[in-house]
Amino acid sequence: MKGIVRFINASIGRRLSIGMTSMLLAGLVLSTALFVRDERREMQEILYEKAKTTMLITSSRLSSVFADGDLDSLSEELQPVVEDRDFAYAFIFQDGRVLALATDPDTDLAPQGNLPKVGRLRAGRNALRVSDRSMELLTPIIVGGKNVAGFGLGVSFDLLSRQVSRLRWRLLGITAILVSSALAFIAWWTRKTVAPLMELNDGAEEFAGGNLTIRVKPRGADEVGRLARTFNQLAQSLQRTVEEKDQALRQSNQLYSNLKVARARLSRAERLSAVGMLAAGVSHELNNPLGIILSTAGNLREALHDQHPLSEDVAIIEGETQRCRRIIQGLLNFAASGEPHPQEIDINTLLHDTFMLAVRDERAHDLSVQWQLDPDVPTLRADPLQLQQVFLNLLMNAVDAMGGQGTIRIRTGVATEPRPSAVIEFDDHGCGISAADIEHIFDPFFTTKKGGTGFGLGLAVSYGIIHAHGGEITVQSALGEGSLFTITLPLPFVQTAAIATAAVR
């Protein structure tokens, strides 16, 4: 029962259809019942009037028979009466007994018991006794002003019942046709009325699910149509608000990202500047003492024979002094304030020359390269020696990361956003850089190499050179997945205009 109630309450259309159908069916059934009842009553009244007329005529004839004393012909007088299909039987009674009886052979009806005394019957006022199947009328037979006998007439309801039954079935057939037609109309009308509401409901569910582009087609100018238009306006307004919010959020995120990059660059530039000034001063101050130490150690080595116990210590002093001088030379290179000497260079040619220079180092004998060079990269105005130093640093770092052997991919191309630039990529499959180290990879004296094989100045110097050329160097890396270093160098104005023109075409 609860399931049926839930099923009905789940839809306005179902409630409308069931309600309207129930009301229509109840009205038709009630009207049919009332009509059949009234028809039955009317037909009974017609039979009653017919019976009264028949009794009036027949009782007058029977009075003549009693007056003549010919009682043997009473049954013959009754026989024509029962030939009428509406009359089941006719009889004459006296003193509680039946004197003559005529019946319709097609019926089993008989006079009802407890016949009244003849003296109690009144002329012009028929006594009426009604049962389920028949109606019995009683009237006196008067001779000389006295009631000599009684005449009874039984009216059968069988024919009436059959006629009422046929009438009922006809009405039920008409009712079924009317109900079917009404149901079809109600279904059509309900669908037409409820369909816009269902569309609006489906649209609201999709909208609640996150589809802000959903719109409902307004149908008509009634309340549902106005509600659909209001829904569309609300959805459009909310969609516009959300899009504006998302756009503002994207702009805020972009500004925040740009701010973080700018702050990182500024912080790195400040650190490099401070370290550069310190390195320049310290390098000049240490160079002379180290030169003296190295010269004195050389004199000691020459004065001592190879087997002297101190000769090994002197060799250590010379080696460490040379190492200090290399560090100082790196500092001087890092802190060099000289301006680059730009000239027209072909990046692809410079990369080939740098690779040939790198493989001369015994560490890079097993290094191979996969070239993906764009022949349409324009020439640049840059210092070739400084750029070669950067390329050589990246190649040797890749060699160290790959353990002295492997393949490095070198790619060149042109980027148009955020400004036209030449792009150079160095992609290796080495050990990679951890997320914690990658933030400091361009800091001076920061190195991931083990065993003192690096001073941590190569990438810092490379960063300074690329920055001095107005470009940018970035790295993408993860432990065990290799590293990708990307260099972007701005193109000259004339070449920038040519690239823009080609893009328009």
XYZ file of C-alpha atoms in Angstrom:
505
model
C 0.000 0.000 0.000
C 2.806 2.364 0.855
C 4.429 1.552 -2.488
C 1.243 2.501 -4.333
C 0.997 5.756 -2.379
C 4.637 6.583 -3.177
C 4.068 5.762 -6.848
C 1.056 8.097 -7.014
C 2.703 10.894 -5.040
C 5.830 10.747 -7.208
C 4.141 12.583 -10.095
C 1.677 15.447 -10.414
C 0.530 13.938 -13.716
C -0.399 10.663 -12.027
C -2.328 12.433 -9.307
C -4.177 14.578 -11.861
C -4.981 11.594 -14.085
C -6.101 9.347 -11.225
C -8.109 12.140 -9.578
C -9.878 13.232 -12.739
C -10.525 9.629 -13.839
C -11.893 8.699 -10.417
C -14.219 11.704 -10.385
C -15.414 10.992 -13.925
C -15.926 7.289 -13.247
C -17.756 7.957 -9.983
C -19.999 10.480 -11.715
C -20.802 8.122 -14.568
C -21.481 5.165 -12.248
C -23.706 7.272 -9.996
C -25.609 8.774 -12.912
C -26.054 5.306 -14.463
C -27.348 3.864 -11.191
C -29.775 6.751 -10.698
C -30.946 6.539 -14.302
C -31.546 2.762 -14.072
C -33.400 3.188 -10.777
C -35.625 5.898 -12.210
C -36.257 3.853 -15.358
C -37.208 0.799 -13.270
C -39.555 2.863 -11.119
C -41.112 4.437 -14.190
C -41.598 1.063 -15.868
C -43.138 -0.330 -12.680
C -45.573 2.580 -12.648
C -46.457 1.875 -16.283
C -47.063 -1.787 -15.447
C -49.166 -0.769 -12.471
C -51.341 1.508 -14.582
C -51.671 -1.201 -17.227
C -52.642 -3.733 -14.593
C -55.240 -1.336 -13.111
C -56.837 -0.824 -16.499
C -56.843 -4.564 -17.209
C -58.396 -5.310 -13.814
C -61.094 -2.687 -14.311
C -62.139 -4.211 -17.607
C -61.805 -7.806 -16.465
C -63.620 -7.274 -13.131
C -66.585 -5.752 -14.966
C -66.794 -8.825 -17.201
C -66.446 -11.140 -14.248
C -69.282 -9.327 -12.441
C -71.549 -10.251 -15.370
C -70.448 -13.886 -15.157
C -71.242 -14.000 -11.429
C -74.549 -12.294 -12.067
C -75.469 -14.976 -14.643
C -74.305 -17.720 -12.307
C -72.090 -19.326 -14.951
C -69.138 -20.022 -12.663
C -67.751 -22.724 -14.944
C -66.601 -20.142 -17.474
C -64.504 -18.198 -14.968
C -61.240 -19.831 -16.095
C -62.052 -19.058 -19.730
C -62.531 -15.418 -18.810
C -59.112 -15.344 -17.132
C -57.178 -16.997 -19.956
C -57.008 -13.938 -22.278
C -55.525 -11.907 -19.446
C -52.403 -14.098 -18.994
C -51.737 -14.096 -22.706
C -50.196 -10.686 -22.118
C -46.487 -11.239 -21.374
C -46.547 -8.683 -18.575
C -49.087 -10.718 -16.558
C -47.904 -13.944 -14.929
C -51.210 -15.179 -13.513
C -54.865 -14.192 -12.856
C -57.181 -15.768 -10.310
C -60.577 -15.462 -8.591
C -60.839 -16.159 -4.905
C -63.580 -16.298 -2.311
C -63.447 -16.966 1.416
C -59.674 -17.537 1.351
C -59.704 -20.096 -1.443
C -59.010 -19.804 -5.181
C -62.067 -20.430 -7.367
C -60.291 -20.105 -10.737
C -56.658 -19.686 -11.828
C -54.951 -18.972 -15.137
C -51.133 -18.782 -15.407
C -48.539 -18.036 -18.022
C -46.835 -21.364 -18.871
C -43.435 -19.597 -19.115
C -43.426 -18.545 -15.468
C -43.441 -20.292 -12.148
C -45.153 -17.472 -10.273
C -48.321 -18.195 -8.303
C -50.762 -16.229 -6.118
C -49.265 -15.141 -2.862
C -50.666 -16.730 0.283
C -52.905 -15.252 2.985
C -55.640 -14.044 0.697
C -57.680 -11.271 2.303
C -61.420 -11.540 2.961
C -63.538 -10.334 0.089
C -65.508 -7.959 2.276
C -62.387 -5.973 3.073
C -61.696 -5.123 -0.568
C -62.916 -1.741 -1.724
C -64.077 -0.843 -5.167
C -61.784 1.565 -7.023
C -58.944 0.954 -4.584
C -56.789 -1.997 -5.544
C -54.933 -3.808 -2.815
C -51.242 -4.036 -3.746
C -48.754 -6.686 -2.668
C -45.179 -6.500 -4.012
C -42.406 -9.150 -3.946
C -38.956 -9.305 -5.559
C -40.223 -10.913 -8.755
C -43.820 -9.769 -9.022
C -46.483 -7.271 -8.117
C -49.993 -8.537 -7.192
C -53.148 -6.403 -7.397
C -56.454 -7.372 -5.753
C -59.902 -5.840 -6.448
C -63.507 -6.901 -5.572
C -66.051 -8.383 -7.983
C -69.311 -6.575 -7.218
C -72.747 -7.880 -7.998
C -75.756 -5.921 -6.842
C -73.622 -3.621 -4.767
C -72.069 -6.483 -2.809
C -68.565 -8.004 -2.955
C -69.186 -11.558 -4.113
C -65.563 -12.504 -4.875
C -62.118 -11.087 -5.415
C -60.043 -10.773 -8.582
C -56.267 -10.980 -8.400
C -53.709 -10.174 -11.088
C -49.985 -11.023 -10.844
C -47.625 -8.738 -12.763
C -44.216 -10.357 -13.490
C -41.025 -8.357 -13.079
C -38.966 -10.825 -15.181
C -39.448 -8.951 -18.429
C -38.911 -5.692 -16.578
C -35.674 -7.045 -15.070
C -34.450 -8.185 -18.475
C -35.235 -4.823 -19.976
C -33.530 -3.040 -17.069
C -30.523 -5.373 -17.398
C -30.253 -4.656 -21.136
C -30.567 -0.974 -20.372
C -27.893 -1.268 -17.700
C -25.459 -3.034 -20.037
C -26.080 -0.509 -22.744
C -25.396 2.277 -20.296
C -22.272 0.486 -19.088
C -21.086 0.166 -22.690
C -21.729 3.845 -23.277
C -19.992 4.587 -19.975
C -16.954 2.497 -21.006
C -16.738 4.363 -24.308
C -17.060 7.689 -22.518
C -14.470 6.669 -19.894
C -12.019 5.489 -22.565
C -12.456 8.700 -24.508
C -12.148 10.705 -21.323
C -9.016 8.776 -20.299
C -7.409 9.467 -23.658
C -8.291 13.138 -23.344
C -7.103 13.270 -19.729
C -3.806 11.570 -20.667
C -3.289 14.022 -23.538
C -4.259 17.011 -21.424
C -2.163 15.850 -18.462
C 0.868 15.260 -20.674
C 0.438 18.663 -22.263
C 0.050 20.270 -18.848
C 2.665 18.327 -16.893
C 5.321 17.916 -19.638
C 6.635 21.504 -19.227
C 6.853 20.926 -15.477
C 8.789 17.677 -16.049
C 11.166 19.468 -18.430
C 11.624 22.198 -15.852
C 12.270 19.573 -13.154
C 14.825 17.746 -15.322
C 16.506 21.052 -16.137
C 16.657 21.977 -12.448
C 18.217 18.581 -11.598
C 20.870 19.008 -14.323
C 21.493 22.554 -13.149
C 21.887 21.344 -9.558
C 24.326 18.717 -10.861
C 26.632 21.439 -12.190
C 25.477 21.895 -15.808
C 25.133 25.674 -15.857
C 24.508 25.742 -19.620
C 21.142 23.944 -19.350
C 18.132 25.888 -20.612
C 14.420 25.011 -20.612
C 12.248 25.767 -23.629
C 9.347 27.991 -22.472
C 5.941 26.641 -23.570
C 3.078 29.077 -23.602
C 2.441 32.277 -21.712
C 0.914 30.703 -18.600
C 2.476 30.336 -15.155
C 4.644 27.387 -16.230
C 5.961 29.309 -19.249
C 6.795 32.312 -17.069
C 8.473 29.998 -14.556
C 10.615 28.468 -17.344
C 11.695 31.921 -18.556
C 12.536 32.931 -14.993
C 14.564 29.721 -14.584
C 16.510 30.445 -17.796
C 17.243 33.992 -16.646
C 18.429 32.709 -13.273
C 20.607 30.014 -14.905
C 22.115 32.519 -17.348
C 22.806 35.022 -14.581
C 24.405 32.386 -12.358
C 26.455 30.994 -15.255
C 27.718 34.486 -16.070
C 28.554 35.072 -12.404
C 30.425 31.770 -12.133
C 32.336 32.426 -15.371
C 33.302 35.894 -14.167
C 34.380 34.430 -10.826
C 36.420 31.714 -12.561
C 38.023 34.272 -14.847
C 38.848 36.510 -11.893
C 40.260 33.496 -10.043
C 42.384 32.513 -13.041
C 43.662 36.065 -13.343
C 44.400 36.151 -9.615
C 46.224 32.822 -9.823
C 48.185 34.037 -12.836
C 49.074 37.286 -11.098
C 50.044 35.362 -7.975
C 52.145 32.957 -10.045
C 53.809 35.848 -11.859
C 54.430 37.550 -8.531
C 56.021 34.393 -7.120
C 58.241 34.083 -10.204
C 59.170 37.758 -10.026
C 59.938 37.542 -6.313
C 62.021 34.400 -6.871
C 63.930 36.099 -9.685
C 64.442 39.214 -7.601
C 65.612 37.174 -4.621
C 67.959 35.174 -6.839
C 69.259 38.344 -8.484
C 69.891 39.912 -5.079
C 71.712 36.810 -3.877
C 73.777 36.625 -7.030
C 74.623 40.292 -6.818
C 75.687 40.012 -3.185
C 77.663 36.829 -3.832
C 79.206 38.387 -6.933
C 80.452 41.431 -5.049
C 81.790 39.231 -2.259
C 83.380 36.822 -4.718
C 85.119 39.607 -6.647
C 86.656 41.055 -3.482
C 87.637 37.723 -1.964
C 89.081 36.389 -5.213
C 91.429 39.329 -5.693
C 92.557 39.115 -2.065
C 93.196 35.371 -2.147
C 94.841 35.103 -5.546
C 98.200 36.555 -4.463
C 98.571 34.488 -1.232
C 97.651 31.340 -3.113
C 100.213 32.135 -5.792
C 102.897 32.520 -3.112
C 101.839 29.260 -1.434
C 101.918 27.417 -4.751
C 105.379 28.877 -5.641
C 106.800 28.044 -2.193
C 105.397 24.509 -2.391
C 107.091 24.131 -5.778
C 110.418 25.239 -4.328
C 110.028 22.751 -1.459
C 109.198 19.939 -3.892
C 112.332 20.705 -5.942
C 114.508 20.858 -2.821
C 113.249 17.516 -1.469
C 113.914 14.188 -3.138
C 111.006 11.902 -3.974
C 111.675 9.590 -1.053
C 111.653 12.369 1.543
C 108.921 11.886 4.164
C 107.539 15.394 3.507
C 107.339 15.119 -0.283
C 103.814 13.647 -0.104
C 102.643 16.519 2.093
C 104.096 19.041 -0.360
C 102.200 17.340 -3.194
C 98.985 17.626 -1.173
C 99.634 21.351 -0.607
C 100.156 21.875 -4.361
C 97.001 19.943 -5.276
C 94.741 21.720 -2.813
C 96.239 25.095 -3.766
C 95.448 24.410 -7.437
C 91.933 23.440 -6.408
C 91.553 26.737 -4.537
C 92.777 28.625 -7.592
C 90.187 26.869 -9.773
C 87.459 27.839 -7.299
C 88.704 31.418 -7.338
C 88.750 31.403 -11.142
C 85.132 30.245 -11.082
C 84.296 33.050 -8.692
C 85.978 35.544 -10.975
C 84.010 34.230 -13.939
C 80.779 34.412 -11.896
C 81.493 37.937 -10.685
C 82.735 39.213 -14.026
C 80.990 42.465 -14.768
C 82.139 42.766 -18.364
C 79.429 43.315 -20.963
C 78.811 40.533 -23.519
C 80.078 41.090 -27.048
C 77.065 40.168 -29.201
C 77.268 39.231 -32.839
C 75.061 37.401 -35.336
C 75.162 33.681 -34.512
C 73.423 30.539 -35.713
C 72.231 28.638 -32.645
C 72.134 25.257 -34.410
C 75.761 25.635 -35.614
C 76.922 26.791 -32.171
C 75.294 23.743 -30.548
C 77.049 21.390 -32.983
C 80.422 23.061 -32.306
C 79.866 22.900 -28.529
C 79.018 19.188 -28.677
C 82.183 18.448 -30.656
C 84.126 20.335 -27.992
C 82.421 18.430 -25.140
C 83.140 14.944 -26.483
C 86.875 15.693 -26.352
C 86.605 15.393 -22.583
C 87.288 11.820 -21.509
C 84.091 11.862 -19.395
C 81.965 12.397 -22.538
C 83.546 9.874 -24.897
C 80.421 7.651 -24.723
C 77.929 10.518 -25.018
C 75.565 10.518 -28.018
C 72.990 13.092 -29.014
C 69.576 13.054 -30.628
C 69.234 16.247 -32.658
C 65.863 17.913 -33.150
C 66.965 21.228 -34.572
C 64.551 23.592 -36.271
C 66.229 24.926 -39.441
C 63.940 27.974 -39.377
C 65.265 29.318 -36.069
C 66.396 32.905 -36.829
C 69.933 34.075 -36.117
C 70.530 35.763 -32.753
C 72.642 38.647 -31.561
C 74.521 37.149 -28.633
C 77.994 36.525 -27.273
C 78.955 33.114 -28.775
C 81.686 32.427 -26.197
C 79.355 33.026 -23.261
C 76.534 30.935 -24.793
C 79.028 28.170 -25.591
C 80.067 28.202 -21.933
C 76.414 27.731 -20.939
C 75.846 24.909 -23.440
C 79.071 23.192 -22.365
C 78.048 23.396 -18.698
C 74.666 21.756 -19.464
C 76.242 19.032 -21.595
C 78.825 18.118 -18.942
C 76.194 18.143 -16.200
C 74.148 15.729 -18.333
C 77.224 13.501 -18.749
C 77.741 13.404 -14.981
C 73.999 12.738 -14.350
C 73.992 9.796 -16.813
C 77.198 8.254 -15.476
C 79.324 9.130 -18.514
C 77.209 7.405 -21.169
C 73.812 7.712 -22.762
C 71.901 9.883 -25.179
C 70.904 13.485 -24.673
C 68.180 15.128 -26.753
C 68.896 18.654 -27.965
C 66.002 20.535 -29.508
C 65.619 24.047 -30.922
C 62.535 25.929 -31.962
C 60.693 29.240 -31.847
C 58.101 30.285 -29.234
C 55.626 33.123 -29.824
C 54.281 33.458 -26.260
C 54.727 35.464 -24.121
C 57.118 37.009 -26.667
C 58.896 35.653 -29.766
C 61.964 33.792 -28.570
C 64.397 31.122 -29.619
C 64.057 27.967 -27.494
C 66.900 25.518 -26.733
C 66.243 22.325 -24.751
C 68.688 19.854 -23.184
C 66.878 16.651 -22.170
C 68.792 13.841 -20.436
C 67.728 10.548 -18.823
C 70.041 10.810 -15.852
C 69.493 10.568 -12.111
C 67.308 13.695 -11.945
C 66.971 16.350 -9.243
C 64.796 16.147 -6.137
C 62.008 18.664 -5.530
C 63.871 20.003 -2.487
C 67.063 20.676 -4.486
C 65.508 22.077 -7.648
C 64.661 25.391 -5.926
C 68.370 26.034 -5.262
C 69.883 24.564 -8.412
C 70.986 27.985 -9.730
C 72.364 29.205 -6.375
C 76.174 29.702 -6.164
C 78.105 26.878 -4.458
C 75.018 24.600 -4.469
C 75.787 21.225 -6.031
C 74.298 17.732 -6.034
C 77.517 16.112 -7.200
C 79.253 13.852 -4.706
C 82.922 13.539 -3.819
C 83.878 17.168 -4.420
C 83.674 16.858 -8.217
C 81.788 20.145 -8.548
C 82.003 23.607 -7.015
C 78.348 24.628 -7.588
C 79.216 27.566 -9.841
C 78.460 26.238 -13.348
C 74.668 26.704 -13.298
C 74.958 29.967 -11.377
C 77.328 31.338 -14.047
C 74.999 30.000 -16.787
C 72.028 31.681 -15.165
C 73.898 34.998 -15.050
C 74.928 34.758 -18.726
C 71.387 33.961 -19.948
C 69.931 36.687 -17.743
C 72.477 39.188 -19.153
C 71.211 38.293 -22.644
C 67.611 39.078 -21.592
C 66.625 35.398 -21.599
C 65.557 32.765 -19.112
C 66.766 29.305 -18.107
C 64.444 26.848 -16.326
C 64.581 23.201 -15.292
C 62.037 20.393 -14.959
C 63.225 17.273 -13.192
C 62.343 14.420 -10.866
C 64.496 11.823 -9.174
C 65.165 8.875 -11.476
C 63.431 10.502 -14.473
C 66.133 12.777 -15.897
C 66.178 16.553 -16.304
C 64.987 19.014 -18.941
C 66.786 22.385 -19.090
C 65.059 25.004 -21.268
C 66.716 28.228 -22.451
C 64.701 31.022 -24.090
C 66.501 33.915 -25.772
C 64.572 36.902 -27.160
C 64.625 37.429 -30.920
C 65.637 40.782 -32.418
C 62.836 43.222 -33.334
C 63.139 42.685 -37.098
C 62.862 38.908 -36.750
C 60.008 39.300 -34.281
C 58.058 41.327 -36.840
C 58.756 38.683 -39.511
C 57.470 35.897 -37.251
C 54.331 37.873 -36.461
C 53.699 38.491 -40.172
C 54.131 34.771 -40.940
C 51.720 33.883 -38.157
C 49.083 36.242 -39.602
C 49.441 34.644 -43.040
